[in-house]
Amino acid sequence: MPTVELPAGQQIPALGQGTWGLGEDPAYHDEEVAALRTGLDLEMTVVDTAEMYGDGAAEQLVGDAVFDRRDDAFIVTKVLPSHAGRPDTLRACEASLHRLRTDYIDLYLLHWPGPVPLDETVDAFTVLQDQGKIRFWGVSNFDGVDLMELTAVQDGGAVQTDQVLYNLVHRGIEWDLLPACQRDGPLIMAYSPFDHRGTVLRHPAVAAVADRHGVTPAQVAITWVLRQDGVTTIPKASTPEHTRENHGALAVRLDLEDYAVLDRAFPPPDGPRPLEMI
């Protein structure tokens, strides 16, 4: 398993697991738990979730999957901007810890920028670190200006990750945010590598590259994201078979011809773009 390094020096797997949309139907609970546990077996130990996902149902699913394997997992969860004030963040973290069935969170993120002053949120994160309830903190859906504002507040430089939308369809961060983070941090964590609408997996160019290598379009999509230095990605899988398929992307080796085909189908940005998010 290739790894990437957080600014604090912690190594984490480049390929993890997402949970958006999981945990919402009890009929699929056991299979979804098995999918996450299969990922742990395959060293895909970063498990990303959020208090927003299914109103806490995804966190509960993660808790069910890792409660007896806590040391095998690097749990990432997120606090809503509406809970980003100091006392609300402390309460939200306690609720997430309860749903996750753990006494600490590895990486706690602010889900997107909101109306609460960033110094309040950072102060709450610092308190939670001091209490041993979170190990690291970061943000999600922050553009370059947002990150500059964040790092200007006291202790804001301790930010470890910026989790953002990045895939073949949504390449805007390549113009400015990605190179800046590769140079100075924080680490980019790419969500939705397949694109939530399925555009990437259905595209004939992706299918052609996949056929050329005898792999799946999903594996091509993951391999394309992971070509970037200092980037980790968190594709969702709802079955053990899908988890193993995602893991198989690590064995895929695309060449310059493949990347040229994909660039023609999904051109890189030719200028700055507003940060996209879902």
mmCIF file of C-alpha atoms in Angstrom:
data_model
loop_
_atom_site.group_PDB
_atom_site.id
_atom_site.type_symbol
_atom_site.label_atom_id
_atom_site.label_comp_id
_atom_site.label_asym_id
_atom_site.label_seq_id
_atom_site.Cartn_x
_atom_site.Cartn_y
_atom_site.Cartn_z
ATOM 1 C CA MET A 1 0.000 0.000 0.000
ATOM 2 C CA PRO A 2 1.538 3.329 -1.036
ATOM 3 C CA THR A 3 1.357 6.028 1.607
ATOM 4 C CA VAL A 4 1.225 9.798 1.784
ATOM 5 C CA GLU A 5 2.389 11.979 4.652
ATOM 6 C CA LEU A 6 0.371 14.479 6.625
ATOM 7 C CA PRO A 7 2.198 17.733 7.482
ATOM 8 C CA ALA A 8 2.534 16.441 11.063
ATOM 9 C CA GLY A 9 4.534 13.468 9.758
ATOM 10 C CA GLN A 10 1.854 10.776 10.068
ATOM 11 C CA GLN A 11 1.870 8.305 7.177
ATOM 12 C CA ILE A 12 -1.555 7.255 5.879
ATOM 13 C CA PRO A 13 -2.579 5.015 2.962
ATOM 14 C CA ALA A 14 -3.024 6.712 -0.391
ATOM 15 C CA LEU A 15 -6.180 4.664 -0.967
ATOM 16 C CA GLY A 16 -8.889 4.696 1.674
ATOM 17 C CA GLN A 17 -12.629 4.158 1.953
ATOM 18 C CA GLY A 18 -15.605 6.522 1.786
ATOM 19 C CA THR A 19 -19.026 6.058 3.353
ATOM 20 C CA TRP A 20 -21.310 8.728 1.874
ATOM 21 C CA GLY A 21 -24.659 6.996 1.283
ATOM 22 C CA LEU A 22 -23.825 3.942 3.397
ATOM 23 C CA GLY A 23 -25.619 2.942 6.577
ATOM 24 C CA GLU A 24 -28.986 4.260 5.490
ATOM 25 C CA ASP A 25 -30.768 0.958 4.733
ATOM 26 C CA PRO A 26 -30.687 -1.758 7.431
ATOM 27 C CA ALA A 27 -31.116 -4.410 4.737
ATOM 28 C CA TYR A 28 -27.565 -3.705 3.516
ATOM 29 C CA HIS A 29 -25.936 -3.227 6.921
ATOM 30 C CA ASP A 30 -24.048 -6.520 7.131
ATOM 31 C CA GLU A 31 -22.737 -6.310 3.575
ATOM 32 C CA GLU A 32 -21.589 -2.723 4.044
ATOM 33 C CA VAL A 33 -19.835 -3.641 7.298
ATOM 34 C CA ALA A 34 -18.153 -6.512 5.451
ATOM 35 C CA ALA A 35 -17.051 -4.103 2.714
ATOM 36 C CA LEU A 36 -15.352 -1.820 5.235
ATOM 37 C CA ARG A 37 -13.722 -4.722 7.074
ATOM 38 C CA THR A 38 -12.453 -6.092 3.766
ATOM 39 C CA GLY A 39 -10.812 -2.716 3.195
ATOM 40 C CA LEU A 40 -9.092 -2.934 6.568
ATOM 41 C CA ASP A 41 -7.797 -6.378 5.584
ATOM 42 C CA LEU A 42 -6.374 -4.807 2.405
ATOM 43 C CA GLU A 43 -4.679 -1.959 4.337
ATOM 44 C CA MET A 44 -7.213 0.622 3.125
ATOM 45 C CA THR A 45 -7.304 1.821 6.701
ATOM 46 C CA VAL A 46 -8.429 5.428 6.150
ATOM 47 C CA VAL A 47 -12.198 5.335 6.679
ATOM 48 C CA ASP A 48 -13.948 8.617 5.921
ATOM 49 C CA THR A 49 -17.384 9.561 7.205
ATOM 50 C CA ALA A 50 -19.291 12.580 8.575
ATOM 51 C CA GLU A 51 -21.979 13.466 11.071
ATOM 52 C CA MET A 52 -24.054 14.679 8.100
ATOM 53 C CA TYR A 53 -24.062 11.351 6.250
ATOM 54 C CA GLY A 54 -27.424 9.761 6.933
ATOM 55 C CA ASP A 55 -27.789 11.988 10.018
ATOM 56 C CA GLY A 56 -25.124 9.921 11.753
ATOM 57 C CA ALA A 57 -26.016 6.546 10.229
ATOM 58 C CA ALA A 58 -22.711 6.308 8.351
ATOM 59 C CA GLU A 59 -20.753 6.972 11.552
ATOM 60 C CA GLN A 60 -22.719 4.210 13.281
ATOM 61 C CA LEU A 61 -21.882 1.855 10.425
ATOM 62 C CA VAL A 62 -18.195 2.685 10.745
ATOM 63 C CA GLY A 63 -18.413 2.045 14.484
ATOM 64 C CA ASP A 64 -19.946 -1.365 13.835
ATOM 65 C CA ALA A 65 -17.192 -2.177 11.341
ATOM 66 C CA VAL A 66 -14.156 -1.132 13.364
ATOM 67 C CA PHE A 67 -15.123 -1.359 17.043
ATOM 68 C CA ASP A 68 -13.053 -4.522 17.572
ATOM 69 C CA ARG A 69 -10.302 -3.403 15.159
ATOM 70 C CA ARG A 70 -9.836 0.194 16.249
ATOM 71 C CA ASP A 71 -6.050 0.108 15.944
ATOM 72 C CA ASP A 72 -6.404 -1.011 12.314
ATOM 73 C CA ALA A 73 -8.406 2.062 11.287
ATOM 74 C CA PHE A 74 -7.605 5.738 10.712
ATOM 75 C CA ILE A 75 -11.033 7.298 11.206
ATOM 76 C CA VAL A 76 -11.872 10.596 9.522
ATOM 77 C CA THR A 77 -15.139 12.365 10.294
ATOM 78 C CA LYS A 78 -16.513 15.861 9.848
ATOM 79 C CA VAL A 79 -18.379 18.503 11.793
ATOM 80 C CA LEU A 80 -21.048 20.572 10.067
ATOM 81 C CA PRO A 81 -20.488 24.332 9.682
ATOM 82 C CA SER A 82 -23.660 24.872 11.724
ATOM 83 C CA HIS A 83 -21.896 23.094 14.604
ATOM 84 C CA ALA A 84 -18.564 24.864 14.136
ATOM 85 C CA GLY A 85 -18.757 27.214 17.121
ATOM 86 C CA ARG A 86 -16.577 26.289 20.080
ATOM 87 C CA PRO A 87 -19.204 24.704 22.356
ATOM 88 C CA ASP A 88 -21.132 23.163 19.448
ATOM 89 C CA THR A 89 -18.000 21.556 18.016
ATOM 90 C CA LEU A 90 -17.185 20.002 21.383
ATOM 91 C CA ARG A 91 -20.722 18.587 21.613
ATOM 92 C CA ALA A 92 -20.703 17.384 18.000
ATOM 93 C CA CYS A 93 -17.431 15.577 18.554
ATOM 94 C CA GLU A 94 -18.826 13.789 21.614
ATOM 95 C CA ALA A 95 -21.833 12.672 19.584
ATOM 96 C CA SER A 96 -19.599 11.401 16.769
ATOM 97 C CA LEU A 97 -17.405 9.517 19.249
ATOM 98 C CA HIS A 98 -20.514 7.821 20.629
ATOM 99 C CA ARG A 99 -21.766 6.798 17.183
ATOM 100 C CA LEU A 100 -18.299 5.629 16.140
ATOM 101 C CA ARG A 101 -17.946 3.565 19.347
ATOM 102 C CA THR A 102 -14.487 4.944 20.012
ATOM 103 C CA ASP A 103 -12.792 7.344 22.399
ATOM 104 C CA TYR A 104 -10.775 9.220 19.764
ATOM 105 C CA ILE A 105 -10.986 10.361 16.154
ATOM 106 C CA ASP A 106 -7.844 10.305 14.039
ATOM 107 C CA LEU A 107 -8.724 13.247 11.791
ATOM 108 C CA TYR A 108 -11.583 15.684 12.437
ATOM 109 C CA LEU A 109 -12.608 18.004 9.593
ATOM 110 C CA LEU A 110 -14.738 21.110 9.206
ATOM 111 C CA HIS A 111 -17.058 19.939 6.410
ATOM 112 C CA TRP A 112 -17.130 23.230 4.485
ATOM 113 C CA PRO A 113 -16.633 26.940 5.210
ATOM 114 C CA GLY A 114 -19.507 28.537 7.083
ATOM 115 C CA PRO A 115 -20.520 31.647 9.003
ATOM 116 C CA VAL A 116 -18.722 30.770 12.257
ATOM 117 C CA PRO A 117 -15.362 32.569 12.599
ATOM 118 C CA LEU A 118 -12.544 30.129 11.904
ATOM 119 C CA ASP A 119 -10.698 31.012 15.086
ATOM 120 C CA GLU A 120 -13.606 29.570 17.114
ATOM 121 C CA THR A 121 -13.485 26.284 15.233
ATOM 122 C CA VAL A 122 -9.710 26.019 15.420
ATOM 123 C CA ASP A 123 -9.844 26.768 19.138
ATOM 124 C CA ALA A 124 -12.347 23.928 19.595
ATOM 125 C CA PHE A 125 -10.164 21.568 17.568
ATOM 126 C CA THR A 126 -7.170 22.496 19.725
ATOM 127 C CA VAL A 127 -9.144 21.788 22.896
ATOM 128 C CA LEU A 128 -10.208 18.408 21.520
ATOM 129 C CA GLN A 129 -6.589 17.585 20.703
ATOM 130 C CA ASP A 130 -5.518 18.545 24.196
ATOM 131 C CA GLN A 131 -8.236 16.259 25.579
ATOM 132 C CA GLY A 132 -7.052 13.358 23.415
ATOM 133 C CA LYS A 133 -10.381 13.144 21.595
ATOM 134 C CA ILE A 134 -8.916 13.931 18.176
ATOM 135 C CA ARG A 135 -5.379 13.359 16.914
ATOM 136 C CA PHE A 136 -5.351 15.735 13.951
ATOM 137 C CA TRP A 137 -7.732 18.193 12.323
ATOM 138 C CA GLY A 138 -8.339 19.507 8.854
ATOM 139 C CA VAL A 139 -10.940 20.976 6.533
ATOM 140 C CA SER A 140 -13.029 20.032 3.537
ATOM 141 C CA ASN A 141 -14.176 22.051 0.516
ATOM 142 C CA PHE A 142 -11.792 24.959 1.217
ATOM 143 C CA ASP A 143 -10.358 26.867 -1.735
ATOM 144 C CA GLY A 144 -7.047 28.697 -1.716
ATOM 145 C CA VAL A 145 -8.458 31.894 -0.235
ATOM 146 C CA ASP A 146 -10.224 29.915 2.491
ATOM 147 C CA LEU A 147 -6.946 28.193 3.374
ATOM 148 C CA MET A 148 -5.119 31.528 3.554
ATOM 149 C CA GLU A 149 -7.749 32.835 5.962
ATOM 150 C CA LEU A 150 -7.499 29.656 8.003
ATOM 151 C CA THR A 151 -3.729 29.673 8.351
ATOM 152 C CA ALA A 152 -3.831 33.334 9.409
ATOM 153 C CA VAL A 153 -5.706 32.546 12.641
ATOM 154 C CA GLN A 154 -3.969 31.323 15.777
ATOM 155 C CA ASP A 155 -3.018 27.624 15.426
ATOM 156 C CA GLY A 156 -4.557 27.556 11.924
ATOM 157 C CA GLY A 157 -1.273 26.298 10.528
ATOM 158 C CA ALA A 158 -1.924 22.948 12.198
ATOM 159 C CA VAL A 159 -4.397 22.046 9.431
ATOM 160 C CA GLN A 160 -3.510 18.622 8.003
ATOM 161 C CA THR A 161 -5.845 18.029 5.061
ATOM 162 C CA ASP A 162 -8.206 19.688 2.631
ATOM 163 C CA GLN A 163 -10.747 17.158 1.396
ATOM 164 C CA VAL A 164 -12.044 18.294 -1.996
ATOM 165 C CA LEU A 165 -13.853 17.046 -5.078
ATOM 166 C CA TYR A 166 -11.342 15.753 -7.612
ATOM 167 C CA ASN A 167 -11.808 13.402 -10.541
ATOM 168 C CA LEU A 168 -11.527 13.383 -14.325
ATOM 169 C CA VAL A 169 -14.631 15.548 -14.705
ATOM 170 C CA HIS A 170 -13.711 18.016 -11.965
ATOM 171 C CA ARG A 171 -10.064 19.018 -12.489
ATOM 172 C CA GLY A 172 -10.179 22.684 -11.481
ATOM 173 C CA ILE A 173 -7.885 22.249 -8.473
ATOM 174 C CA GLU A 174 -5.005 21.387 -10.823
ATOM 175 C CA TRP A 175 -4.675 25.080 -11.738
ATOM 176 C CA ASP A 176 -3.916 26.486 -8.299
ATOM 177 C CA LEU A 177 -5.103 24.652 -5.176
ATOM 178 C CA LEU A 178 -3.406 21.335 -5.888
ATOM 179 C CA PRO A 179 0.071 22.715 -6.719
ATOM 180 C CA ALA A 180 -0.094 25.061 -3.745
ATOM 181 C CA CYS A 181 -0.954 22.210 -1.384
ATOM 182 C CA GLN A 182 1.692 19.951 -2.934
ATOM 183 C CA ARG A 183 4.225 22.692 -2.258
ATOM 184 C CA ASP A 184 3.173 23.962 1.171
ATOM 185 C CA GLY A 185 0.427 21.647 2.463
ATOM 186 C CA PRO A 186 -2.095 20.662 3.610
ATOM 187 C CA LEU A 187 -2.556 17.224 2.076
ATOM 188 C CA ILE A 188 -5.253 16.914 -0.586
ATOM 189 C CA MET A 189 -7.805 14.165 0.101
ATOM 190 C CA ALA A 190 -9.837 13.594 -3.078
ATOM 191 C CA TYR A 191 -13.450 12.597 -2.692
ATOM 192 C CA SER A 192 -15.800 11.183 -5.368
ATOM 193 C CA PRO A 193 -13.079 9.834 -7.714
ATOM 194 C CA PHE A 194 -15.766 8.244 -9.919
ATOM 195 C CA ASP A 195 -17.937 11.409 -10.017
ATOM 196 C CA HIS A 196 -21.230 11.064 -8.149
ATOM 197 C CA ARG A 197 -23.239 11.116 -11.386
ATOM 198 C CA GLY A 198 -21.327 8.164 -12.848
ATOM 199 C CA THR A 199 -19.989 10.286 -15.704
ATOM 200 C CA VAL A 200 -16.440 8.972 -15.405
ATOM 201 C CA LEU A 201 -17.340 5.287 -15.315
ATOM 202 C CA ARG A 202 -19.652 5.523 -18.346
ATOM 203 C CA HIS A 203 -17.323 7.552 -20.551
ATOM 204 C CA PRO A 204 -16.066 5.697 -23.657
ATOM 205 C CA ALA A 205 -12.522 7.067 -23.243
ATOM 206 C CA VAL A 206 -12.272 5.606 -19.751
ATOM 207 C CA ALA A 207 -13.720 2.320 -21.003
ATOM 208 C CA ALA A 208 -11.181 2.218 -23.837
ATOM 209 C CA VAL A 209 -8.241 2.705 -21.461
ATOM 210 C CA ALA A 210 -9.673 0.075 -19.138
ATOM 211 C CA ASP A 211 -10.092 -2.424 -21.990
ATOM 212 C CA ARG A 212 -6.541 -1.789 -23.151
ATOM 213 C CA HIS A 213 -5.219 -2.878 -19.756
ATOM 214 C CA GLY A 214 -7.823 -5.504 -18.920
ATOM 215 C CA VAL A 215 -9.059 -3.583 -15.872
ATOM 216 C CA THR A 216 -12.280 -1.811 -14.909
ATOM 217 C CA PRO A 217 -13.230 1.848 -15.478
ATOM 218 C CA ALA A 218 -13.324 2.330 -11.696
ATOM 219 C CA GLN A 219 -9.725 1.162 -11.420
ATOM 220 C CA VAL A 220 -8.684 3.569 -14.177
ATOM 221 C CA ALA A 221 -10.433 6.436 -12.365
ATOM 222 C CA ILE A 222 -8.647 5.702 -9.073
ATOM 223 C CA THR A 223 -5.272 5.230 -10.758
ATOM 224 C CA TRP A 224 -5.693 8.568 -12.537
ATOM 225 C CA VAL A 225 -6.322 10.406 -9.245
ATOM 226 C CA LEU A 226 -3.419 8.711 -7.474
ATOM 227 C CA ARG A 227 -0.965 9.730 -10.209
ATOM 228 C CA GLN A 228 -0.658 13.037 -8.327
ATOM 229 C CA ASP A 229 1.991 13.297 -5.622
ATOM 230 C CA GLY A 230 0.695 13.873 -2.128
ATOM 231 C CA VAL A 231 -2.919 12.981 -2.876
ATOM 232 C CA THR A 232 -5.080 10.364 -1.183
ATOM 233 C CA THR A 233 -8.542 9.270 -2.301
ATOM 234 C CA ILE A 234 -11.531 7.683 -0.577
ATOM 235 C CA PRO A 235 -13.809 5.804 -3.009
ATOM 236 C CA LYS A 236 -16.968 4.279 -1.591
ATOM 237 C CA ALA A 237 -17.688 0.558 -1.831
ATOM 238 C CA SER A 238 -20.877 -1.072 -0.583
ATOM 239 C CA THR A 239 -19.796 -4.690 -1.074
ATOM 240 C CA PRO A 240 -16.582 -6.629 -0.384
ATOM 241 C CA GLU A 241 -16.269 -7.314 -4.113
ATOM 242 C CA HIS A 242 -16.355 -3.597 -4.887
ATOM 243 C CA THR A 243 -13.769 -2.940 -2.172
ATOM 244 C CA ARG A 244 -11.451 -5.500 -3.735
ATOM 245 C CA GLU A 245 -12.028 -3.924 -7.146
ATOM 246 C CA ASN A 246 -11.023 -0.521 -5.793
ATOM 247 C CA HIS A 247 -7.923 -2.012 -4.187
ATOM 248 C CA GLY A 248 -6.994 -3.586 -7.523
ATOM 249 C CA ALA A 249 -6.359 -0.094 -8.884
ATOM 250 C CA LEU A 250 -3.032 -0.126 -7.055
ATOM 251 C CA ALA A 251 -1.725 -2.680 -9.565
ATOM 252 C CA VAL A 252 -2.761 -0.646 -12.630
ATOM 253 C CA ARG A 253 -0.014 1.143 -14.536
ATOM 254 C CA LEU A 254 -1.218 3.716 -17.043
ATOM 255 C CA ASP A 255 1.186 5.099 -19.643
ATOM 256 C CA LEU A 256 1.570 8.414 -21.441
ATOM 257 C CA GLU A 257 -0.742 7.308 -24.231
ATOM 258 C CA ASP A 258 -3.482 6.535 -21.696
ATOM 259 C CA TYR A 259 -3.097 9.915 -20.014
ATOM 260 C CA ALA A 260 -3.235 11.649 -23.413
ATOM 261 C CA VAL A 261 -6.497 9.847 -24.245
ATOM 262 C CA LEU A 262 -7.981 10.909 -20.929
ATOM 263 C CA ASP A 263 -6.756 14.505 -21.298
ATOM 264 C CA ARG A 264 -8.480 14.782 -24.675
ATOM 265 C CA ALA A 265 -11.723 13.498 -23.193
ATOM 266 C CA PHE A 266 -11.414 15.517 -19.972
ATOM 267 C CA PRO A 267 -9.228 18.572 -20.662
ATOM 268 C CA PRO A 268 -7.250 20.046 -17.763
ATOM 269 C CA PRO A 269 -8.154 23.583 -16.638
ATOM 270 C CA ASP A 270 -6.815 26.476 -18.709
ATOM 271 C CA GLY A 271 -7.395 29.017 -15.960
ATOM 272 C CA PRO A 272 -8.652 29.415 -12.407
ATOM 273 C CA ARG A 273 -12.077 27.973 -11.604
ATOM 274 C CA PRO A 274 -14.292 28.304 -8.526
ATOM 275 C CA LEU A 275 -13.888 25.304 -6.239
ATOM 276 C CA GLU A 276 -16.503 22.698 -7.059
ATOM 277 C CA MET A 277 -18.160 20.621 -4.362
ATOM 278 C CA ILE A 278 -21.041 18.219 -3.882
#
